[in-house]
PDB file of C-alpha atoms in Angstrom:
ATOM      1  CA  ALA A   1       4.070 -12.646  11.891  1.00 79.00           C
ATOM      2  CA  GLN A   2       2.676 -12.509   8.417  1.00 86.00           C
ATOM      3  CA  THR A   3       4.969 -12.235   5.429  1.00 92.00           C
ATOM      4  CA  VAL A   4       4.439 -11.671   1.736  1.00 96.00           C
ATOM      5  CA  THR A   5       6.935 -12.815  -0.888  1.00 97.00           C
ATOM      6  CA  GLN A   6       7.109 -11.813  -4.536  1.00 97.00           C
ATOM      7  CA  SER A   7       9.815 -13.903  -6.112  1.00 96.00           C
ATOM      8  CA  GLN A   8       9.972 -12.092  -9.455  1.00 96.00           C
ATOM      9  CA  PRO A   9      11.693  -8.720  -9.125  1.00 96.00           C
ATOM     10  CA  GLU A  10      11.130  -7.974 -12.828  1.00 97.00           C
ATOM     11  CA  MET A  11       8.872  -9.346 -15.555  1.00 97.00           C
ATOM     12  CA  SER A  12       8.387  -8.465 -19.176  1.00 97.00           C
ATOM     13  CA  VAL A  13       5.445  -9.092 -21.522  1.00 97.00           C
ATOM     14  CA  GLN A  14       4.648  -8.347 -25.113  1.00 97.00           C
ATOM     15  CA  GLU A  15       1.725  -6.046 -25.730  1.00 97.00           C
ATOM     16  CA  ALA A  16      -1.554  -7.985 -26.117  1.00 97.00           C
ATOM     17  CA  GLU A  17      -0.141 -11.088 -24.457  1.00 97.00           C
ATOM     18  CA  THR A  18      -0.792 -12.551 -21.020  1.00 98.00           C
ATOM     19  CA  VAL A  19       1.496 -12.436 -18.009  1.00 98.00           C
ATOM     20  CA  THR A  20       1.234 -13.912 -14.522  1.00 98.00           C
ATOM     21  CA  LEU A  21       2.821 -12.375 -11.447  1.00 98.00           C
ATOM     22  CA  SER A  22       3.479 -14.606  -8.473  1.00 98.00           C
ATOM     23  CA  CYS A  23       2.899 -14.009  -4.772  1.00 98.00           C
ATOM     24  CA  THR A  24       3.084 -16.274  -1.768  1.00 98.00           C
ATOM     25  CA  TYR A  25       2.311 -15.397   1.802  1.00 97.00           C
ATOM     26  CA  ASP A  26       2.593 -16.874   5.226  1.00 95.00           C
ATOM     27  CA  THR A  27      -0.046 -16.574   7.944  1.00 92.00           C
ATOM     28  CA  SER A  28      -1.599 -18.641  10.674  1.00 90.00           C
ATOM     29  CA  GLU A  29      -4.944 -16.843  10.345  1.00 88.00           C
ATOM     30  CA  SER A  30      -7.883 -18.285   8.458  1.00 87.00           C
ATOM     31  CA  ASP A  31      -9.644 -15.043   7.522  1.00 87.00           C
ATOM     32  CA  TYR A  32      -7.841 -12.235   5.725  1.00 90.00           C
ATOM     33  CA  TYR A  33      -7.764 -10.110   2.609  1.00 91.00           C
ATOM     34  CA  LEU A  34      -5.277 -10.198  -0.225  1.00 95.00           C
ATOM     35  CA  PHE A  35      -4.710  -7.374  -2.685  1.00 96.00           C
ATOM     36  CA  TRP A  36      -2.772  -6.486  -5.746  1.00 97.00           C
ATOM     37  CA  TYR A  37      -1.752  -2.847  -6.031  1.00 97.00           C
ATOM     38  CA  LYS A  38      -0.240  -1.138  -9.061  1.00 97.00           C
ATOM     39  CA  GLN A  39       2.213   1.744  -8.778  1.00 96.00           C
ATOM     40  CA  PRO A  40       2.987   3.390 -12.132  1.00 93.00           C
ATOM     41  CA  PRO A  41       6.029   5.602 -12.501  1.00 86.00           C
ATOM     42  CA  SER A  42       3.925   8.617 -11.367  1.00 74.00           C
ATOM     43  CA  ARG A  43       3.871   6.868  -7.973  1.00 74.00           C
ATOM     44  CA  GLN A  44       0.113   6.845  -7.194  1.00 89.00           C
ATOM     45  CA  MET A  45      -0.689   3.454  -5.755  1.00 94.00           C
ATOM     46  CA  ILE A  46      -3.829   2.030  -7.336  1.00 94.00           C
ATOM     47  CA  LEU A  47      -5.861  -0.904  -6.107  1.00 94.00           C
ATOM     48  CA  VAL A  48      -6.126  -3.497  -8.874  1.00 96.00           C
ATOM     49  CA  ILE A  49      -7.989  -6.366  -7.280  1.00 95.00           C
ATOM     50  CA  ARG A  50      -8.888  -7.837  -3.911  1.00 93.00           C
ATOM     51  CA  GLN A  51      -9.703 -11.296  -2.612  1.00 93.00           C
ATOM     52  CA  GLU A  52     -11.352 -12.363   0.624  1.00 90.00           C
ATOM     53  CA  ALA A  53      -9.800 -15.563   1.959  1.00 90.00           C
ATOM     54  CA  TYR A  54     -13.180 -17.100   2.832  1.00 88.00           C
ATOM     55  CA  LYS A  55     -14.322 -16.866  -0.804  1.00 87.00           C
ATOM     56  CA  GLN A  56     -13.262 -19.784  -2.947  1.00 83.00           C
ATOM     57  CA  GLN A  57     -14.126 -18.013  -6.156  1.00 87.00           C
ATOM     58  CA  ASN A  58     -11.196 -16.201  -7.735  1.00 91.00           C
ATOM     59  CA  ALA A  59     -11.663 -12.442  -8.095  1.00 90.00           C
ATOM     60  CA  THR A  60     -11.789 -10.871 -11.550  1.00 89.00           C
ATOM     61  CA  GLU A  61     -11.673  -7.231 -12.652  1.00 90.00           C
ATOM     62  CA  ASN A  62     -11.809  -6.833 -16.437  1.00 94.00           C
ATOM     63  CA  ARG A  63      -8.408  -7.990 -17.766  1.00 96.00           C
ATOM     64  CA  PHE A  64      -7.105  -8.761 -14.277  1.00 97.00           C
ATOM     65  CA  SER A  65      -7.761 -12.007 -12.471  1.00 96.00           C
ATOM     66  CA  VAL A  66      -6.247 -13.880  -9.610  1.00 96.00           C
ATOM     67  CA  ASN A  67      -5.491 -17.520  -8.896  1.00 96.00           C
ATOM     68  CA  PHE A  68      -6.029 -17.866  -5.172  1.00 96.00           C
ATOM     69  CA  GLN A  69      -4.790 -21.146  -3.649  1.00 95.00           C
ATOM     70  CA  LYS A  70      -5.500 -20.897   0.047  1.00 94.00           C
ATOM     71  CA  ALA A  71      -3.923 -24.183   1.081  1.00 94.00           C
ATOM     72  CA  ALA A  72      -0.751 -23.368  -0.831  1.00 95.00           C
ATOM     73  CA  LYS A  73      -0.863 -19.737   0.387  1.00 96.00           C
ATOM     74  CA  SER A  74      -0.448 -18.566  -3.166  1.00 96.00           C
ATOM     75  CA  PHE A  75      -2.075 -15.520  -4.797  1.00 97.00           C
ATOM     76  CA  SER A  76      -1.002 -14.866  -8.387  1.00 97.00           C
ATOM     77  CA  LEU A  77      -2.186 -12.071 -10.673  1.00 98.00           C
ATOM     78  CA  LYS A  78      -2.927 -12.708 -14.350  1.00 98.00           C
ATOM     79  CA  ILE A  79      -3.054  -9.790 -16.738  1.00 97.00           C
ATOM     80  CA  SER A  80      -4.658 -10.622 -20.065  1.00 97.00           C
ATOM     81  CA  ASP A  81      -4.296  -8.632 -23.278  1.00 97.00           C
ATOM     82  CA  SER A  82      -1.461  -6.576 -21.760  1.00 97.00           C
ATOM     83  CA  GLN A  83      -1.415  -2.866 -22.577  1.00 97.00           C
ATOM     84  CA  LEU A  84       1.384  -0.308 -22.485  1.00 95.00           C
ATOM     85  CA  GLY A  85      -0.395   1.355 -19.571  1.00 94.00           C
ATOM     86  CA  ASP A  86       0.015  -1.821 -17.499  1.00 96.00           C
ATOM     87  CA  ALA A  87       3.713  -1.104 -17.103  1.00 96.00           C
ATOM     88  CA  ALA A  88       4.279  -0.453 -13.406  1.00 97.00           C
ATOM     89  CA  MET A  89       5.409  -1.899 -10.114  1.00 97.00           C
ATOM     90  CA  TYR A  90       2.924  -4.435  -8.811  1.00 98.00           C
ATOM     91  CA  PHE A  91       2.667  -5.108  -5.112  1.00 98.00           C
ATOM     92  CA  CYS A  92       0.950  -8.024  -3.482  1.00 98.00           C
ATOM     93  CA  ALA A  93      -0.435  -7.193  -0.028  1.00 96.00           C
ATOM     94  CA  TYR A  94      -2.035  -8.967   2.956  1.00 94.00           C
ATOM     95  CA  LEU A  95      -4.473  -7.521   5.448  1.00 90.00           C
ATOM     96  CA  ARG A  96      -5.791  -9.114   8.596  1.00 82.00           C
ATOM     97  CA  TYR A  97      -9.559  -9.513   8.687  1.00 72.00           C
ATOM     98  CA  GLY A  98     -11.864  -7.660  11.043  1.00 64.00           C
ATOM     99  CA  GLY A  99     -11.537  -5.355  14.025  1.00 56.00           C
ATOM    100  CA  SER A 100      -8.425  -3.242  14.063  1.00 57.00           C
ATOM    101  CA  GLN A 101      -7.222  -4.363  10.713  1.00 57.00           C
ATOM    102  CA  GLY A 102      -4.090  -2.396  11.015  1.00 64.00           C
ATOM    103  CA  ASN A 103      -1.582  -2.410   8.307  1.00 80.00           C
ATOM    104  CA  LEU A 104      -1.167  -3.822   4.874  1.00 89.00           C
ATOM    105  CA  ILE A 105       1.839  -6.104   4.637  1.00 92.00           C
ATOM    106  CA  PHE A 106       3.466  -5.704   1.256  1.00 95.00           C
ATOM    107  CA  GLY A 107       5.752  -7.830  -0.833  1.00 96.00           C
ATOM    108  CA  LYS A 108       8.846  -6.243  -2.363  1.00 96.00           C
ATOM    109  CA  GLY A 109       7.088  -5.763  -5.678  1.00 97.00           C
ATOM    110  CA  THR A 110       7.450  -6.909  -9.294  1.00 97.00           C
ATOM    111  CA  LYS A 111       8.394  -4.425 -11.962  1.00 97.00           C
ATOM    112  CA  LEU A 112       6.387  -5.173 -15.100  1.00 97.00           C
ATOM    113  CA  SER A 113       7.567  -3.921 -18.463  1.00 97.00           C
ATOM    114  CA  VAL A 114       5.316  -4.047 -21.533  1.00 97.00           C
ATOM    115  CA  LYS A 115       6.968  -4.228 -24.931  1.00 96.00           C
ATOM    116  CA  PRO A 116       5.170  -2.727 -27.941  1.00 94.00           C
TER     117      PRO A 116
ATOM    118  CA  LYS B   1     -15.761  11.399  -4.614  1.00 69.00           C
ATOM    119  CA  ALA B   2     -12.415  13.100  -4.343  1.00 82.00           C
ATOM    120  CA  GLY B   3      -9.497  10.799  -3.665  1.00 93.00           C
ATOM    121  CA  VAL B   4      -6.940  10.916  -0.913  1.00 96.00           C
ATOM    122  CA  THR B   5      -4.900  14.094  -1.004  1.00 97.00           C
ATOM    123  CA  GLN B   6      -1.498  14.727   0.491  1.00 97.00           C
ATOM    124  CA  THR B   7       0.399  17.953   0.968  1.00 97.00           C
ATOM    125  CA  PRO B   8       2.996  18.938   0.201  1.00 97.00           C
ATOM    126  CA  ARG B   9       3.946  16.750  -2.737  1.00 96.00           C
ATOM    127  CA  TYR B  10       7.648  17.492  -2.447  1.00 96.00           C
ATOM    128  CA  LEU B  11       9.762  18.628   0.445  1.00 96.00           C
ATOM    129  CA  ILE B  12      13.461  19.242   0.989  1.00 98.00           C
ATOM    130  CA  LYS B  13      14.739  19.516   4.547  1.00 97.00           C
ATOM    131  CA  THR B  14      18.065  19.613   6.322  1.00 97.00           C
ATOM    132  CA  ARG B  15      19.252  17.099   8.887  1.00 98.00           C
ATOM    133  CA  GLY B  16      18.053  17.981  12.363  1.00 97.00           C
ATOM    134  CA  GLN B  17      14.973  19.830  11.195  1.00 98.00           C
ATOM    135  CA  GLN B  18      11.430  18.623  11.675  1.00 98.00           C
ATOM    136  CA  VAL B  19       8.653  18.175   9.135  1.00 98.00           C
ATOM    137  CA  THR B  20       4.871  17.827   9.115  1.00 98.00           C
ATOM    138  CA  LEU B  21       3.008  16.061   6.345  1.00 98.00           C
ATOM    139  CA  SER B  22      -0.723  16.248   5.859  1.00 98.00           C
ATOM    140  CA  CYS B  23      -3.274  13.794   4.532  1.00 98.00           C
ATOM    141  CA  SER B  24      -6.982  14.259   3.774  1.00 97.00           C
ATOM    142  CA  PRO B  25      -8.845  10.975   3.391  1.00 96.00           C
ATOM    143  CA  ILE B  26     -11.705  10.169   1.089  1.00 94.00           C
ATOM    144  CA  SER B  27     -14.911  11.717   2.392  1.00 93.00           C
ATOM    145  CA  GLY B  28     -16.556   9.355   4.889  1.00 91.00           C
ATOM    146  CA  HIS B  29     -13.413   7.333   5.555  1.00 92.00           C
ATOM    147  CA  ARG B  30     -12.420   7.304   9.197  1.00 90.00           C
ATOM    148  CA  SER B  31      -9.244   5.231   9.084  1.00 91.00           C
ATOM    149  CA  VAL B  32      -5.960   6.711   7.901  1.00 93.00           C
ATOM    150  CA  SER B  33      -2.725   4.773   7.640  1.00 93.00           C
ATOM    151  CA  TRP B  34       0.757   6.017   6.878  1.00 96.00           C
ATOM    152  CA  TYR B  35       3.529   4.117   5.057  1.00 96.00           C
ATOM    153  CA  GLN B  36       7.146   4.863   4.261  1.00 97.00           C
ATOM    154  CA  GLN B  37       8.449   3.701   0.901  1.00 96.00           C
ATOM    155  CA  THR B  38      12.169   3.426   0.160  1.00 95.00           C
ATOM    156  CA  PRO B  39      14.085   1.482  -2.508  1.00 91.00           C
ATOM    157  CA  GLY B  40      15.880  -0.560   0.115  1.00 90.00           C
ATOM    158  CA  GLN B  41      13.170  -1.349   2.631  1.00 92.00           C
ATOM    159  CA  GLY B  42      10.116  -1.223   0.394  1.00 93.00           C
ATOM    160  CA  LEU B  43       6.782  -0.277   1.910  1.00 94.00           C
ATOM    161  CA  GLN B  44       6.781  -0.122   5.682  1.00 94.00           C
ATOM    162  CA  PHE B  45       3.834   0.658   7.936  1.00 92.00           C
ATOM    163  CA  LEU B  46       4.171   3.666  10.222  1.00 95.00           C
ATOM    164  CA  PHE B  47       0.836   3.987  12.038  1.00 90.00           C
ATOM    165  CA  GLU B  48      -2.928   3.876  11.685  1.00 91.00           C
ATOM    166  CA  TYR B  49      -5.486   6.289  13.100  1.00 92.00           C
ATOM    167  CA  PHE B  50      -9.194   5.752  13.522  1.00 90.00           C
ATOM    168  CA  SER B  51     -11.564   8.277  15.056  1.00 89.00           C
ATOM    169  CA  GLU B  52      -8.656  10.389  16.310  1.00 93.00           C
ATOM    170  CA  THR B  53      -7.024   7.436  18.075  1.00 92.00           C
ATOM    171  CA  GLN B  54      -3.876   5.637  17.118  1.00 91.00           C
ATOM    172  CA  ARG B  55      -4.831   2.005  17.015  1.00 85.00           C
ATOM    173  CA  ASN B  56      -1.824   0.433  15.393  1.00 86.00           C
ATOM    174  CA  LYS B  57       1.841   1.384  15.158  1.00 89.00           C
ATOM    175  CA  GLY B  58       4.774   0.067  13.162  1.00 90.00           C
ATOM    176  CA  ASN B  59       8.351  -0.363  14.214  1.00 91.00           C
ATOM    177  CA  PHE B  60       9.652   3.166  13.845  1.00 95.00           C
ATOM    178  CA  PRO B  61      11.470   5.349  16.393  1.00 96.00           C
ATOM    179  CA  GLY B  62       9.599   7.884  18.489  1.00 95.00           C
ATOM    180  CA  ARG B  63      10.752  10.671  16.183  1.00 97.00           C
ATOM    181  CA  PHE B  64       7.857   9.635  13.986  1.00 97.00           C
ATOM    182  CA  SER B  65       4.491  10.669  15.323  1.00 97.00           C
ATOM    183  CA  GLY B  66       1.061  11.408  14.030  1.00 97.00           C
ATOM    184  CA  ARG B  67      -2.402  12.572  14.869  1.00 97.00           C
ATOM    185  CA  GLN B  68      -5.865  12.632  13.458  1.00 97.00           C
ATOM    186  CA  PHE B  69      -8.411  15.396  13.686  1.00 97.00           C
ATOM    187  CA  SER B  70     -12.163  15.216  14.135  1.00 95.00           C
ATOM    188  CA  ASN B  71     -12.685  15.600  10.371  1.00 94.00           C
ATOM    189  CA  SER B  72     -10.448  12.522   9.839  1.00 94.00           C
ATOM    190  CA  ARG B  73      -7.624  14.544   8.341  1.00 97.00           C
ATOM    191  CA  SER B  74      -4.271  13.290   9.566  1.00 97.00           C
ATOM    192  CA  GLU B  75      -0.806  14.664  10.005  1.00 98.00           C
ATOM    193  CA  MET B  76       2.486  12.938  10.597  1.00 98.00           C
ATOM    194  CA  ASN B  77       5.504  14.602  12.076  1.00 98.00           C
ATOM    195  CA  VAL B  78       9.133  13.611  11.912  1.00 98.00           C
ATOM    196  CA  SER B  79      11.464  15.381  14.299  1.00 95.00           C
ATOM    197  CA  THR B  80      15.253  15.585  14.191  1.00 96.00           C
ATOM    198  CA  LEU B  81      15.410  14.461  10.575  1.00 98.00           C
ATOM    199  CA  GLU B  82      18.098  12.029   9.492  1.00 97.00           C
ATOM    200  CA  LEU B  83      19.390  11.322   6.001  1.00 97.00           C
ATOM    201  CA  GLY B  84      17.735   7.908   6.162  1.00 96.00           C
ATOM    202  CA  ASP B  85      14.317   9.512   6.492  1.00 97.00           C
ATOM    203  CA  SER B  86      14.437  10.441   2.831  1.00 97.00           C
ATOM    204  CA  ALA B  87      11.540   8.518   1.346  1.00 97.00           C
ATOM    205  CA  LEU B  88       8.137   8.643  -0.243  1.00 96.00           C
ATOM    206  CA  TYR B  89       5.519   8.907   2.494  1.00 97.00           C
ATOM    207  CA  LEU B  90       2.171   7.455   1.522  1.00 96.00           C
ATOM    208  CA  CYS B  91      -1.121   7.960   3.224  1.00 96.00           C
ATOM    209  CA  ALA B  92      -4.078   5.610   2.743  1.00 95.00           C
ATOM    210  CA  SER B  93      -7.670   5.794   3.885  1.00 93.00           C
ATOM    211  CA  SER B  94     -10.282   3.112   4.296  1.00 89.00           C
ATOM    212  CA  GLY B  95     -13.944   2.988   5.138  1.00 84.00           C
ATOM    213  CA  GLN B  96     -15.994   0.476   7.051  1.00 68.00           C
ATOM    214  CA  GLY B  97     -15.800  -3.059   5.758  1.00 63.00           C
ATOM    215  CA  GLY B  98     -14.059  -4.257   2.642  1.00 59.00           C
ATOM    216  CA  GLY B  99     -10.587  -3.813   3.997  1.00 77.00           C
ATOM    217  CA  GLU B 100      -9.184  -2.059   0.939  1.00 85.00           C
ATOM    218  CA  GLN B 101      -7.068   1.022   1.463  1.00 91.00           C
ATOM    219  CA  TYR B 102      -6.927   3.849  -1.033  1.00 93.00           C
ATOM    220  CA  PHE B 103      -3.679   5.697  -1.397  1.00 95.00           C
ATOM    221  CA  GLY B 104      -2.779   9.299  -1.951  1.00 96.00           C
ATOM    222  CA  PRO B 105      -0.063  10.451  -4.360  1.00 95.00           C
ATOM    223  CA  GLY B 106       2.511  10.625  -1.587  1.00 96.00           C
ATOM    224  CA  THR B 107       4.934  13.214  -0.267  1.00 97.00           C
ATOM    225  CA  ARG B 108       8.503  12.926  -1.484  1.00 96.00           C
ATOM    226  CA  LEU B 109      10.786  13.970   1.413  1.00 98.00           C
ATOM    227  CA  THR B 110      14.446  14.597   0.745  1.00 97.00           C
ATOM    228  CA  VAL B 111      16.759  15.177   3.709  1.00 98.00           C
ATOM    229  CA  THR B 112      20.118  16.774   2.934  1.00 97.00           C
TER     230      THR B 112
END
C-alpha cells in the first residue's frame, strides 16, 4: 500500500523569505501523480501544484516549485517570497496513474505560519 | 466554471440519526470522491463514483454509503450516527486525464 509522510507538523517563515516543506512517499508503482494541496483556515482545499512521475522536470507554478526526486521518493515544496496569504495547512498527496485512479492518499499535513 | 459545491455547509445531528450530504461537481466532471477529515485521523478516503457507479471504496463501515446521479451530482449518507462521525466531509471532482481533484468547501458535521 502506498503511504505519504510529512515529517514537519509545523513550519514558520518570515514574510518575503523562502521555505521548503518536505514530503516522502512509498510506492511500488512507476507511474503516478503527486500533488501539494493548501487548506487555509477557511477550510477550502486548493490545488497548489502537481507532478507526473514520468516527467523529470520539476513542476513550477509562480512562487511555488517542487523538488521531485523519484529514486529517493521525495517530493518537497518550495515557496519563494512568502506572503501572509500562504499561511495554511499544506498536504502532500499521491494518486495512482490511469484507469480507476481512485483515491488521493494524503500525508498528515504541515501547518505553515508566516510572520510579518 | 463554477467550482465544486456542497450542501449543507454545517449540520448538527444527534446520535442515532441519519444524515445526507450533497455534492455538485464542476461542470463536465464525471468522477466524484468523498473524504472525511478529522484532527486525529487526517484525510481519509470514503468512496469514489464515476458515471453513477461506485468504483472505489475506502475502509469505512457500511453505515457510510453514497450514490451518484446521471448529472454527476453525488450524495453520501451516514446512518445511525455516532459521536466519532463528527468531521469535515469533503467532496472532490475530477475530469478526464490530469488526475487532479478539485475540492468543495466541505460540510462540517457535528454529532451530539
